[in-house]
PDB file of C-alpha atoms in Angstrom:
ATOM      1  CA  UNK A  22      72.254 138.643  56.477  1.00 57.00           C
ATOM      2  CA  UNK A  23      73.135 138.565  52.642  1.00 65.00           C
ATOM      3  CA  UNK A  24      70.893 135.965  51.669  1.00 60.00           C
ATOM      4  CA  UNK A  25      72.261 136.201  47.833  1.00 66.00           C
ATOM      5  CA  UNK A  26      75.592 135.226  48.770  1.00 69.00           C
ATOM      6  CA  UNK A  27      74.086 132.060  51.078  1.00 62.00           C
ATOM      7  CA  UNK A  28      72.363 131.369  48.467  1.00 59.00           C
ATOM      8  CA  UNK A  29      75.237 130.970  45.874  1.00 68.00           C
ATOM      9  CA  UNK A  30      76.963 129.254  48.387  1.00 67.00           C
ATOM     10  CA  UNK A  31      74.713 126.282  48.976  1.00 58.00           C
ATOM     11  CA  UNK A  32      73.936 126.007  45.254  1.00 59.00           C
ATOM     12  CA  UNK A  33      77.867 126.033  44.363  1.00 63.00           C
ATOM     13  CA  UNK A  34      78.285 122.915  47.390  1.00 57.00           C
ATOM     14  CA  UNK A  35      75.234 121.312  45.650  1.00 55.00           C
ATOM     15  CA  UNK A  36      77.073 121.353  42.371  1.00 52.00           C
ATOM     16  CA  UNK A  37      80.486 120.070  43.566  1.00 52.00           C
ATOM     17  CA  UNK A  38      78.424 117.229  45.894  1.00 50.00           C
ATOM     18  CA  UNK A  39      74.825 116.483  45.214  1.00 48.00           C
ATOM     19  CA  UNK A  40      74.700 114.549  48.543  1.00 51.00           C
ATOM     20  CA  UNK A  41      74.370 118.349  49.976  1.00 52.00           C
ATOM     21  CA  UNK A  42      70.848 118.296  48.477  1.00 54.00           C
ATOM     22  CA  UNK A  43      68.924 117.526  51.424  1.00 61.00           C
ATOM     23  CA  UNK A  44      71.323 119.786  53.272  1.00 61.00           C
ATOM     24  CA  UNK A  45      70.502 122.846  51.279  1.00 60.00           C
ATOM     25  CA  UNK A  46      66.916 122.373  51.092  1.00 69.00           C
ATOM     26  CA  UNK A  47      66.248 122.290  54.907  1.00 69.00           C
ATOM     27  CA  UNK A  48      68.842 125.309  55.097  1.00 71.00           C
ATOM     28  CA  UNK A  49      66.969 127.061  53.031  1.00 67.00           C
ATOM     29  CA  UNK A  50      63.518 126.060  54.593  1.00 72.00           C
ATOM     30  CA  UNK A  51      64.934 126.555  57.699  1.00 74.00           C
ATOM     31  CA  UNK A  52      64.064 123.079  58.826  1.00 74.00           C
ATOM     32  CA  UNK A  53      67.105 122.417  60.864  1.00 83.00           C
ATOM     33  CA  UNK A  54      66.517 121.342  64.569  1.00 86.00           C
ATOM     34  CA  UNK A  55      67.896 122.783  67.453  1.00 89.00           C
ATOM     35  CA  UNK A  56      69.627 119.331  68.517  1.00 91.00           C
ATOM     36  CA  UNK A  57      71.325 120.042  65.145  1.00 87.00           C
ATOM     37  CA  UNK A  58      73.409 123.070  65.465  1.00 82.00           C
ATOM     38  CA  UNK A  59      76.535 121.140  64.933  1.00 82.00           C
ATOM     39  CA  UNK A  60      75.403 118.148  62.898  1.00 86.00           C
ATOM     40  CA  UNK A  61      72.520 118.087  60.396  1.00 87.00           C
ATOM     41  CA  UNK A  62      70.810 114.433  60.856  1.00 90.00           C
ATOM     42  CA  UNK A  63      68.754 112.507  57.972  1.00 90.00           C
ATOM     43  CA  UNK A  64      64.919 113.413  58.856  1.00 89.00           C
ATOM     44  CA  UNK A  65      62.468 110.878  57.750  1.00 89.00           C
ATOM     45  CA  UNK A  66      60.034 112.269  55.627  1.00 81.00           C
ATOM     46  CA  UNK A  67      56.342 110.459  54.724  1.00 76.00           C
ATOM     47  CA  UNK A  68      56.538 109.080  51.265  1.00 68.00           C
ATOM     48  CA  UNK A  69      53.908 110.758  48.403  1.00 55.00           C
ATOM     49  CA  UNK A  70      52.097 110.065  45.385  1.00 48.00           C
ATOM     50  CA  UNK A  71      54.548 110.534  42.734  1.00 49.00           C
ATOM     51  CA  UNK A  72      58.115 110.731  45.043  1.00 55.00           C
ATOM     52  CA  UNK A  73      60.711 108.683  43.335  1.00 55.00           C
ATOM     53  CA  UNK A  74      62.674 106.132  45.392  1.00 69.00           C
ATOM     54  CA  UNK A  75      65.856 107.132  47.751  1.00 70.00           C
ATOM     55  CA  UNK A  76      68.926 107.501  45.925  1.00 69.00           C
ATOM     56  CA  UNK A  77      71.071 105.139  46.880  1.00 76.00           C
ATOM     57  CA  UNK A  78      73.679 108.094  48.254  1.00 74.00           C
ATOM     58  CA  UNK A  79      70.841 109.041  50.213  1.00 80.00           C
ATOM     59  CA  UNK A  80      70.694 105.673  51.970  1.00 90.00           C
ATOM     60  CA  UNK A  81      73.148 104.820  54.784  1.00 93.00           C
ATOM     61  CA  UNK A  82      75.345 102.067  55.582  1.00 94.00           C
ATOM     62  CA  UNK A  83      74.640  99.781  58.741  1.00 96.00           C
ATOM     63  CA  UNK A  84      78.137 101.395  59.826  1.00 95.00           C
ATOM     64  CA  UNK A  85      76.695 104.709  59.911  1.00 95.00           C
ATOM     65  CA  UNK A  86      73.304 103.639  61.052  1.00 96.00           C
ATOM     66  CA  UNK A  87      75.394 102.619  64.122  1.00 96.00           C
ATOM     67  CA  UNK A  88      77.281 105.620  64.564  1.00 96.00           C
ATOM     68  CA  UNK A  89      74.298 107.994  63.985  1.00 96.00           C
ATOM     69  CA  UNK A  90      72.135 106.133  66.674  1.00 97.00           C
ATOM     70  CA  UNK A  91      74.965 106.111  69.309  1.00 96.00           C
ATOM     71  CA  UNK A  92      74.856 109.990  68.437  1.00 96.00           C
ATOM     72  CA  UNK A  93      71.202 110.533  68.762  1.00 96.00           C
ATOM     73  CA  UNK A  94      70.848 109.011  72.361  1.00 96.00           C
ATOM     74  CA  UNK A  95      73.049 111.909  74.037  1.00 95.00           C
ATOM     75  CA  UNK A  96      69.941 114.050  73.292  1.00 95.00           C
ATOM     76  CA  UNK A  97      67.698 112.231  75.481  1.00 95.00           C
ATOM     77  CA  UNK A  98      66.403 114.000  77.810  1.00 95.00           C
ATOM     78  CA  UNK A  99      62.553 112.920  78.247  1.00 95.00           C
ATOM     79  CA  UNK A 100      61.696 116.329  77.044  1.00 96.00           C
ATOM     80  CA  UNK A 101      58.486 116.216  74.684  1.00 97.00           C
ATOM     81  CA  UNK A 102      60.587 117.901  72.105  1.00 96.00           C
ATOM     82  CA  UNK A 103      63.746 115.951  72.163  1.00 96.00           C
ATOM     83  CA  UNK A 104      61.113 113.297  71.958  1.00 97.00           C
ATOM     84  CA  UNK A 105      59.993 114.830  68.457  1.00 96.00           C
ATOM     85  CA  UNK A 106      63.044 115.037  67.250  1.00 96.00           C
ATOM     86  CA  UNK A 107      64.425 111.410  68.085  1.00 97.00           C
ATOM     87  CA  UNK A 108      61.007 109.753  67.205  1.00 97.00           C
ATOM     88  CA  UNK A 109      61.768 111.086  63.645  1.00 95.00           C
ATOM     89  CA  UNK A 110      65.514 110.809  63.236  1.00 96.00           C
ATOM     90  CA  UNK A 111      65.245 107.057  64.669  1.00 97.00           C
ATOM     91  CA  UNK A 112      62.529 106.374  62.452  1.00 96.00           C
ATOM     92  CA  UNK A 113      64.539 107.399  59.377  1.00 95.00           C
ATOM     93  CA  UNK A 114      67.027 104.673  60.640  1.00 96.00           C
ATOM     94  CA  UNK A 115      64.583 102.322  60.297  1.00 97.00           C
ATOM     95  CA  UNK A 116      63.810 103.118  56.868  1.00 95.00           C
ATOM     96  CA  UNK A 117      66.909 103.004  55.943  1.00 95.00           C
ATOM     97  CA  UNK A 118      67.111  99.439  57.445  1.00 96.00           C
ATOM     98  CA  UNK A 119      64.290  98.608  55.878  1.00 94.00           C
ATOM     99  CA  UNK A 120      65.177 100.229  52.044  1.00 93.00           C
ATOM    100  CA  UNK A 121      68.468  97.382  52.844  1.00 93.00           C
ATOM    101  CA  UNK A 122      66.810  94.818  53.916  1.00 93.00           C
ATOM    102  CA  UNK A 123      69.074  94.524  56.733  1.00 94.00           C
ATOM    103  CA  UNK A 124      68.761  91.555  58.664  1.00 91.00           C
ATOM    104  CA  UNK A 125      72.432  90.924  60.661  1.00 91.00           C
ATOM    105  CA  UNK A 126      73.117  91.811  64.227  1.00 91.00           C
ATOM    106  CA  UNK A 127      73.759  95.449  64.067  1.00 94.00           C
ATOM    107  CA  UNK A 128      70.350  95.983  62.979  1.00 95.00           C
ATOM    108  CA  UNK A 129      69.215  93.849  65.932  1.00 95.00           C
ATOM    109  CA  UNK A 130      71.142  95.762  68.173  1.00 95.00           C
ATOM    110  CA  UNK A 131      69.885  98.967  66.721  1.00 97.00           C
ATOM    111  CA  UNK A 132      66.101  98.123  66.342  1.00 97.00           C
ATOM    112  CA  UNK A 133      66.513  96.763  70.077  1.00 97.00           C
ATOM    113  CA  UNK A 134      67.732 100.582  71.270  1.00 97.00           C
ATOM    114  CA  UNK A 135      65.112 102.358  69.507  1.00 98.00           C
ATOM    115  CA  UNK A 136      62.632  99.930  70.866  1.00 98.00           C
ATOM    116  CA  UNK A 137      63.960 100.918  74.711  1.00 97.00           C
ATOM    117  CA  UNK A 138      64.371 104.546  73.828  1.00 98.00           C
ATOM    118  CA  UNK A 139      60.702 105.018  72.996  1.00 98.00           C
ATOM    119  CA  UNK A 140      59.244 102.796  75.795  1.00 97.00           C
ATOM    120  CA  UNK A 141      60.972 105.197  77.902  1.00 97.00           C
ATOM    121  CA  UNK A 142      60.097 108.003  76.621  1.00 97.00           C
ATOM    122  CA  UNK A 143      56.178 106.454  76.728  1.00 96.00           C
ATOM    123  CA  UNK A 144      56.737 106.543  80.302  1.00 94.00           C
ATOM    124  CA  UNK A 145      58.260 109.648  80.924  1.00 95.00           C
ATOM    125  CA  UNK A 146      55.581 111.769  79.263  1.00 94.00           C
ATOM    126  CA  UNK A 147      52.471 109.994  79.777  1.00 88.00           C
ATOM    127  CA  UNK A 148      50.640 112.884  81.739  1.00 84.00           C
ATOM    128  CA  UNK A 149      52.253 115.349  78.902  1.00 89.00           C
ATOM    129  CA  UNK A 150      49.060 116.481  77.259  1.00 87.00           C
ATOM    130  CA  UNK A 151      50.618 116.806  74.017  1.00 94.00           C
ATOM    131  CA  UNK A 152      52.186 113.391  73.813  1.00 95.00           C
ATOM    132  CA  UNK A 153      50.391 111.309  71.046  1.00 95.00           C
ATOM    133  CA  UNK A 154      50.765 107.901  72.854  1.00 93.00           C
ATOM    134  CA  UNK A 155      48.788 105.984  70.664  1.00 93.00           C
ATOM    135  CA  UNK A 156      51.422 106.740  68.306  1.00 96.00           C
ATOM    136  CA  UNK A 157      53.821 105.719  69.920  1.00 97.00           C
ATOM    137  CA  UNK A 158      52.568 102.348  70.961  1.00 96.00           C
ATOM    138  CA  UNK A 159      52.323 102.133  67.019  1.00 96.00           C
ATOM    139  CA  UNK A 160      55.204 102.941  66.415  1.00 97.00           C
ATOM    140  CA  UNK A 161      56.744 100.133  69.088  1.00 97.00           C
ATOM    141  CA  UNK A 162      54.434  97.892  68.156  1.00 96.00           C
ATOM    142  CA  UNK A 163      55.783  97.430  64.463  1.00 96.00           C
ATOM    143  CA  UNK A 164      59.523  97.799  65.877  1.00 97.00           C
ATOM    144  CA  UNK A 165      59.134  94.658  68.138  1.00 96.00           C
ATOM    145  CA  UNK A 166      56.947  93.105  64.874  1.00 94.00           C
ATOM    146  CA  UNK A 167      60.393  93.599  62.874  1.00 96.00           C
ATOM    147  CA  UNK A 168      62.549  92.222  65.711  1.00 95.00           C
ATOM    148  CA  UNK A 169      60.021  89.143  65.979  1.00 92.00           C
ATOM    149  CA  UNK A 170      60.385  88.451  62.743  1.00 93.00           C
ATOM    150  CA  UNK A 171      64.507  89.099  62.557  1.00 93.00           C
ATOM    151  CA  UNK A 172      64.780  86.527  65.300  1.00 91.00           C
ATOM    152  CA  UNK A 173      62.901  83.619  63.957  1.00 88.00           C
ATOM    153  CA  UNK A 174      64.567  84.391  60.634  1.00 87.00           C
ATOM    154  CA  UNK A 175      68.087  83.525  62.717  1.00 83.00           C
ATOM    155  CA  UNK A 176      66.341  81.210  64.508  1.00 80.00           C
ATOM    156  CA  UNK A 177      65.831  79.008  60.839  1.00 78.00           C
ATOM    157  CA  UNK A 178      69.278  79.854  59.555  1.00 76.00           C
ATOM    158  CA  UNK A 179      70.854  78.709  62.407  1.00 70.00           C
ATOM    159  CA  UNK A 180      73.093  81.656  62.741  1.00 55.00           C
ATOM    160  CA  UNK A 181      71.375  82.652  66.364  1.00 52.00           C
ATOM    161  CA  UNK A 182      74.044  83.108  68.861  1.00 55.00           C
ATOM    162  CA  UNK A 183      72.929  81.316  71.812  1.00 53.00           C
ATOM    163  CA  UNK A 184      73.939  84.436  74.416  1.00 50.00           C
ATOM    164  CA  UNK A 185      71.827  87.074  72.403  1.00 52.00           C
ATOM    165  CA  UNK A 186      69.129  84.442  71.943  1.00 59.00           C
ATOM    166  CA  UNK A 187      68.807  83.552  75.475  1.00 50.00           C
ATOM    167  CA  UNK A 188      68.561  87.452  76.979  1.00 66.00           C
ATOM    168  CA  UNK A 189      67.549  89.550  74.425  1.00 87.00           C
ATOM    169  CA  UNK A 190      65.027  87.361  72.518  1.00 89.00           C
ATOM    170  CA  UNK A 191      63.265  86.891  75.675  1.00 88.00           C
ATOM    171  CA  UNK A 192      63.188  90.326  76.812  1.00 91.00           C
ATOM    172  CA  UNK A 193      62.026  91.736  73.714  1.00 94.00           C
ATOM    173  CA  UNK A 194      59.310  89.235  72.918  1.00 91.00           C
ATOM    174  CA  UNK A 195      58.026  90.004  76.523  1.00 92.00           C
ATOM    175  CA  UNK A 196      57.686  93.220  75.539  1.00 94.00           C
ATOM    176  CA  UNK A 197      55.486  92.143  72.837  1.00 93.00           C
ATOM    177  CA  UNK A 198      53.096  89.896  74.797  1.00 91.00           C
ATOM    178  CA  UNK A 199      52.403  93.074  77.088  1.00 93.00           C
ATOM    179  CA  UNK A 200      52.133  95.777  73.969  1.00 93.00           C
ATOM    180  CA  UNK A 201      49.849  93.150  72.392  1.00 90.00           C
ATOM    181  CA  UNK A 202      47.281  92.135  74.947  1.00 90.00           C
ATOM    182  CA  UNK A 203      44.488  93.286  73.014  1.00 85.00           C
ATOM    183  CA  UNK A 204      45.332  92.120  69.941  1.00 78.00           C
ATOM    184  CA  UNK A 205      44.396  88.593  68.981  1.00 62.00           C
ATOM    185  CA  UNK A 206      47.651  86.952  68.094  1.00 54.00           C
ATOM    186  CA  UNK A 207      49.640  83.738  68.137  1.00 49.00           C
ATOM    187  CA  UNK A 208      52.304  83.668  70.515  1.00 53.00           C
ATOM    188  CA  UNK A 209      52.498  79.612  70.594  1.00 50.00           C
ATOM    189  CA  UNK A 210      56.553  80.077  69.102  1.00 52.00           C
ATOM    190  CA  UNK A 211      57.266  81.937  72.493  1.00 56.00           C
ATOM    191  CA  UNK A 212      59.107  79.314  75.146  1.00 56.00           C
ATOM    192  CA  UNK A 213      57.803  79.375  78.573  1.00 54.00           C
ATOM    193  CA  UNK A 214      60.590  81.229  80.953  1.00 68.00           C
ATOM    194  CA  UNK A 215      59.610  82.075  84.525  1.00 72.00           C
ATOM    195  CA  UNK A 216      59.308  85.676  83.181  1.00 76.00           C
ATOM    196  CA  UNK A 217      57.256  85.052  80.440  1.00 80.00           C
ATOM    197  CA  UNK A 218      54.998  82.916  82.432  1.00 87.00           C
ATOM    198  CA  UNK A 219      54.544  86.202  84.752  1.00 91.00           C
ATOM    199  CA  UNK A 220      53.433  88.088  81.486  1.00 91.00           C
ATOM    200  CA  UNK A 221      51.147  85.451  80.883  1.00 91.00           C
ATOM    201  CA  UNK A 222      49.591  85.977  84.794  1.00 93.00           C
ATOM    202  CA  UNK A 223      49.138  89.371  84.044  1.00 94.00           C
ATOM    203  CA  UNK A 224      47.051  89.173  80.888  1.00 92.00           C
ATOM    204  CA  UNK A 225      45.108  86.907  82.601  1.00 93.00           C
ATOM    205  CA  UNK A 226      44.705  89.072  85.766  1.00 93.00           C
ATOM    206  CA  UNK A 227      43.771  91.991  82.719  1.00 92.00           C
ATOM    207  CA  UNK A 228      41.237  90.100  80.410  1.00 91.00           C
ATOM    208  CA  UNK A 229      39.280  89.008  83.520  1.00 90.00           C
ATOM    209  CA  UNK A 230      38.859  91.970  84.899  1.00 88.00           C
ATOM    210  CA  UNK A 231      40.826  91.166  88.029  1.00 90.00           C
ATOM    211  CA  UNK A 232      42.227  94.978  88.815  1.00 90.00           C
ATOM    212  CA  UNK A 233      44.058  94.205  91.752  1.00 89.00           C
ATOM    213  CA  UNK A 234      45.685  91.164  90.889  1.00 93.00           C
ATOM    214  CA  UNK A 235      46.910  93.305  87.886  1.00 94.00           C
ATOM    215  CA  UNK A 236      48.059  95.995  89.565  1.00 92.00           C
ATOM    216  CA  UNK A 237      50.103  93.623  92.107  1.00 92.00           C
ATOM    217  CA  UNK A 238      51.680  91.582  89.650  1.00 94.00           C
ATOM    218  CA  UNK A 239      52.633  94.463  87.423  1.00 93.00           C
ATOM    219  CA  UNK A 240      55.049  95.834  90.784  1.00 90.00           C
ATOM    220  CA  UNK A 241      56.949  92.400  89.885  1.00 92.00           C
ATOM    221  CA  UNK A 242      58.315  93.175  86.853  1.00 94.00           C
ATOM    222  CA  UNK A 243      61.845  94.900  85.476  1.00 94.00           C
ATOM    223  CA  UNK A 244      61.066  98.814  84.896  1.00 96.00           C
ATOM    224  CA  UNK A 245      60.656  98.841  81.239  1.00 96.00           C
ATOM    225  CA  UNK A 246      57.757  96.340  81.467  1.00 96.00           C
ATOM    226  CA  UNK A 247      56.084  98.170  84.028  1.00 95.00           C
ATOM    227  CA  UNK A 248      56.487 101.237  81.348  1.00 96.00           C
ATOM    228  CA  UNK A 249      54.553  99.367  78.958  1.00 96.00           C
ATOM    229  CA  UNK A 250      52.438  98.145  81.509  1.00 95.00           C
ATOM    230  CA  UNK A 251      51.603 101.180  82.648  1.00 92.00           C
ATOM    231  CA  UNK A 252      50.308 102.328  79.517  1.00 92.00           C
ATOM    232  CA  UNK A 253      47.288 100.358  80.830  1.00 93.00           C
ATOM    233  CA  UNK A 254      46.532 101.620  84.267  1.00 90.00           C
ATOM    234  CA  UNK A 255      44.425 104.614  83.181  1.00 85.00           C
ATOM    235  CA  UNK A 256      41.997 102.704  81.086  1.00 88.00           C
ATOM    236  CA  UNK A 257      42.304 100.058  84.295  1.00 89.00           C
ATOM    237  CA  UNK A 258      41.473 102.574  86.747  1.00 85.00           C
ATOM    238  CA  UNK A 259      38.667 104.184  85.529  1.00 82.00           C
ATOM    239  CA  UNK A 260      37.419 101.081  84.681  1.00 84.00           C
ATOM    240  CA  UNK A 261      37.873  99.963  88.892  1.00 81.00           C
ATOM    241  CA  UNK A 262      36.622 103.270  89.902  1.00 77.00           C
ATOM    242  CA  UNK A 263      32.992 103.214  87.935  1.00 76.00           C
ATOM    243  CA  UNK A 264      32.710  99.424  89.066  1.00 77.00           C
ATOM    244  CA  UNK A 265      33.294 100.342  92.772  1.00 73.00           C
ATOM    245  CA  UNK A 266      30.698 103.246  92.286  1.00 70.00           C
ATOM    246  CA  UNK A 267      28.412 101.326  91.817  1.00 73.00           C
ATOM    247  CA  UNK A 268      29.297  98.475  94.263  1.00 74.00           C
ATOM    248  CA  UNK A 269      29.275 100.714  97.248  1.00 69.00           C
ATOM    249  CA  UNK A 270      26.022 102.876  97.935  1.00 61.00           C
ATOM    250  CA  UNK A 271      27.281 104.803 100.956  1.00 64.00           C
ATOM    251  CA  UNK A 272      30.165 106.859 101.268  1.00 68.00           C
ATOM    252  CA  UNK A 273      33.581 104.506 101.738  1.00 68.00           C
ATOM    253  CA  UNK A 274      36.699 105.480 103.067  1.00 73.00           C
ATOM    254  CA  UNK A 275      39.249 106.565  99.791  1.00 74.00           C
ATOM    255  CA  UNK A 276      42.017 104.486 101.286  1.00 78.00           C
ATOM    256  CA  UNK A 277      40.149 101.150 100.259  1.00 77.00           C
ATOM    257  CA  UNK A 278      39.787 102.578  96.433  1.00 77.00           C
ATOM    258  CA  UNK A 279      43.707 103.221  96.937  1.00 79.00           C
ATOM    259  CA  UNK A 280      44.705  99.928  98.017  1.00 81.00           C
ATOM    260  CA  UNK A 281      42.756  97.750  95.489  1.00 78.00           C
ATOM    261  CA  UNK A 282      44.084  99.919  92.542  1.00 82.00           C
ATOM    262  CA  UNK A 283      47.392 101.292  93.804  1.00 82.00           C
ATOM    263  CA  UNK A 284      46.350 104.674  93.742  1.00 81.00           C
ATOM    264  CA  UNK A 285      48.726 107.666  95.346  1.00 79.00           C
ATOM    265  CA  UNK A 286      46.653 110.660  96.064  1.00 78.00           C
ATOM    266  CA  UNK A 287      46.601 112.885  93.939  1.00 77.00           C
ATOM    267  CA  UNK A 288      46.356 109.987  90.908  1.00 76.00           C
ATOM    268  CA  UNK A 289      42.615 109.277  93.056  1.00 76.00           C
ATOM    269  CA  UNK A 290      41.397 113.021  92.549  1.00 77.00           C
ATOM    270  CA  UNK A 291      42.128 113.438  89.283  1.00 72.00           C
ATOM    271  CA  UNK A 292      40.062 109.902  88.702  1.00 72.00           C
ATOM    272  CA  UNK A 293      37.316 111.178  90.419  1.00 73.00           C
ATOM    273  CA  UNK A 294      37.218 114.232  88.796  1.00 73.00           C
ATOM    274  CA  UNK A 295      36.891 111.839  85.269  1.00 69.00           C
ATOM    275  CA  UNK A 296      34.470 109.766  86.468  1.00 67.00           C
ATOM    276  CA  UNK A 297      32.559 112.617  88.681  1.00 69.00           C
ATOM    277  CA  UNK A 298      32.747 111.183  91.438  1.00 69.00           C
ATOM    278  CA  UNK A 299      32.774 113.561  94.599  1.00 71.00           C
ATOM    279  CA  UNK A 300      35.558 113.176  96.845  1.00 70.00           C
ATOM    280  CA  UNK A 301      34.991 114.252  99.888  1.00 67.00           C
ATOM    281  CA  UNK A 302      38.516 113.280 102.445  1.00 61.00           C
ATOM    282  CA  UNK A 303      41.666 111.692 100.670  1.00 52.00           C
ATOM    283  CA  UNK A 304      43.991 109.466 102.565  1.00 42.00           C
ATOM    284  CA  UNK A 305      47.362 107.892 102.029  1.00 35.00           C
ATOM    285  CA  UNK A 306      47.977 105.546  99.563  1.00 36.00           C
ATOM    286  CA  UNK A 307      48.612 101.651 100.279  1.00 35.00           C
ATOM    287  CA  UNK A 308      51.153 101.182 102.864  1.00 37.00           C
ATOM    288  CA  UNK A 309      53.352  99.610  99.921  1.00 42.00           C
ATOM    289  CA  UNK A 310      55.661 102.150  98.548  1.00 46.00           C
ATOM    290  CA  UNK A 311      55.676 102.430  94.863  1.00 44.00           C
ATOM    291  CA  UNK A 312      58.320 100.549  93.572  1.00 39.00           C
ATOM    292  CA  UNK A 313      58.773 103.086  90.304  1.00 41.00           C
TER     293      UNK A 313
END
């Protein structure tokens, strides 16, 4: 490999377009992903002491926002490193959104895709040991905080079309009553829909302790809020599990533990090996099959 004449090349394409900047300096570093091998996509980098603002040909049109997101999702694959890679691509969307102060549709739409994308993905690799959930949530959190506030903001103006309002605004703002039941917030603004009033159940059912009632009600919702939901069932469980201990002084048949916290098999031993707890016989799980 003549690295010399690579060299000249990228600094002669630098010279002739200084958009190739960024292109040449992860070339160089070797920073290029391997989801890129045919197209190199804006990373998002943390800002530092010092770092001058974006230049504004560094910062990209809601046209190509669009584009590059509808690019991005053919690399989903629930994999913890496509995960990587599309947690930090999508994020430098959102900076970008956020350098424009974007507020139309589009960015909506496109906040609303990232939103799904890494609920999924919180899902799909919750018993990946080397997922970060909490950053995650985080990072969802302050995604359906931006949509919240884009929404009441077209709400005011008036410029809310009434289809989009109607399914999306709902959807997505359920999704931020069950991200947000520990937080102490104001959700007064939220109208009462059958679904939402179902959320509502459920963080009652959660702040009073009432496991199974939880668990049950959480079977009745769409799949992504049972992804966010489930996000919740660890904590829940172990919490069930040390309460029963100590409710029940003899030994009790596992199938009881399974039925009042929806337990499959193999999700009961690895509880009781948290909570050392001896197991002595499994059984089968409630006779309801698991819906997801």
């Amino acid at each position: 490999m003549n690295l010399e004449y690579i060299y000249r090349d990228l600094l002669q394409k630098r010279e002739e377009k200084p958009e190739y900047s960024g292109y040449i300096e992860r070339t160089l570093r070797g920073d290029v992903n391997k989801y890129e091998r045919d197209i190199l996509v804006k990373k998002y980098n943390r800002s530092s002491a010092g770092k001058s603002k974006a230049f504004p040909e560094d910062v990209r049109p809601i046209s190509v926002l669009t584009s590059v997101l509808d690019y991005l999702l053919q690399f989903c694959d629930f994999s913890l490193e496509s995960y990587k890679f599309l947690e930090n691509r999508t994020r430098s969307i959102r900076l970008d959104i956020s350098i424009q102060e974007l507020e139309c549709d589009r960015t909506i739409m496109i906040l609303e895709k990232i939103c799904r994308l890494l609920i999924l993905y919180n899902y799909a690799l919750y018993d990946n040991k080397e997922f970060e959930e909490y950053l995650n949530i985080e990072q969802i959190k302050k995604i359906l905080g931006t949509l919240k506030e884009l929404y009441n903001n077209k709400n005011k103006q008036g410029l809310s079309n009434n289809t989009h309002r109607s399914k999306n605004y709902q959807e997505f703002m359920g999704y931020y009553k069950l991200i947000t039941f520990d937080d102490v917030l104001n959700t007064s603004d939220l109208s009462l829909t059958s679904k939402l009033s179902l959320f509502d159940n459920i963080k009652m059912a959660y702040t009073q302790n009432n496991l199974y009632r939880f668990f049950l009600l959480s079977r009745s919702t769409d799949f992504l809020s049972f992804c966010l939901l489930h996000t919740y069932y660890d904590k829940l469980r172990l919490k069930g599990i040390e309460i029963y201990s100590k409710c029940f002084i003899e030994k009790i048949d596992s199938s009881l533990i399974n039925k009042l916290l929806f337990l499959s098999e193999r999700e009961l031993i690895s509880l009781c090996n948290k909570t050392n707890i001896q197991l002595t016989q499994t059984s089968t799980t409630t006779s309801k099959e698991d819906r997801y």
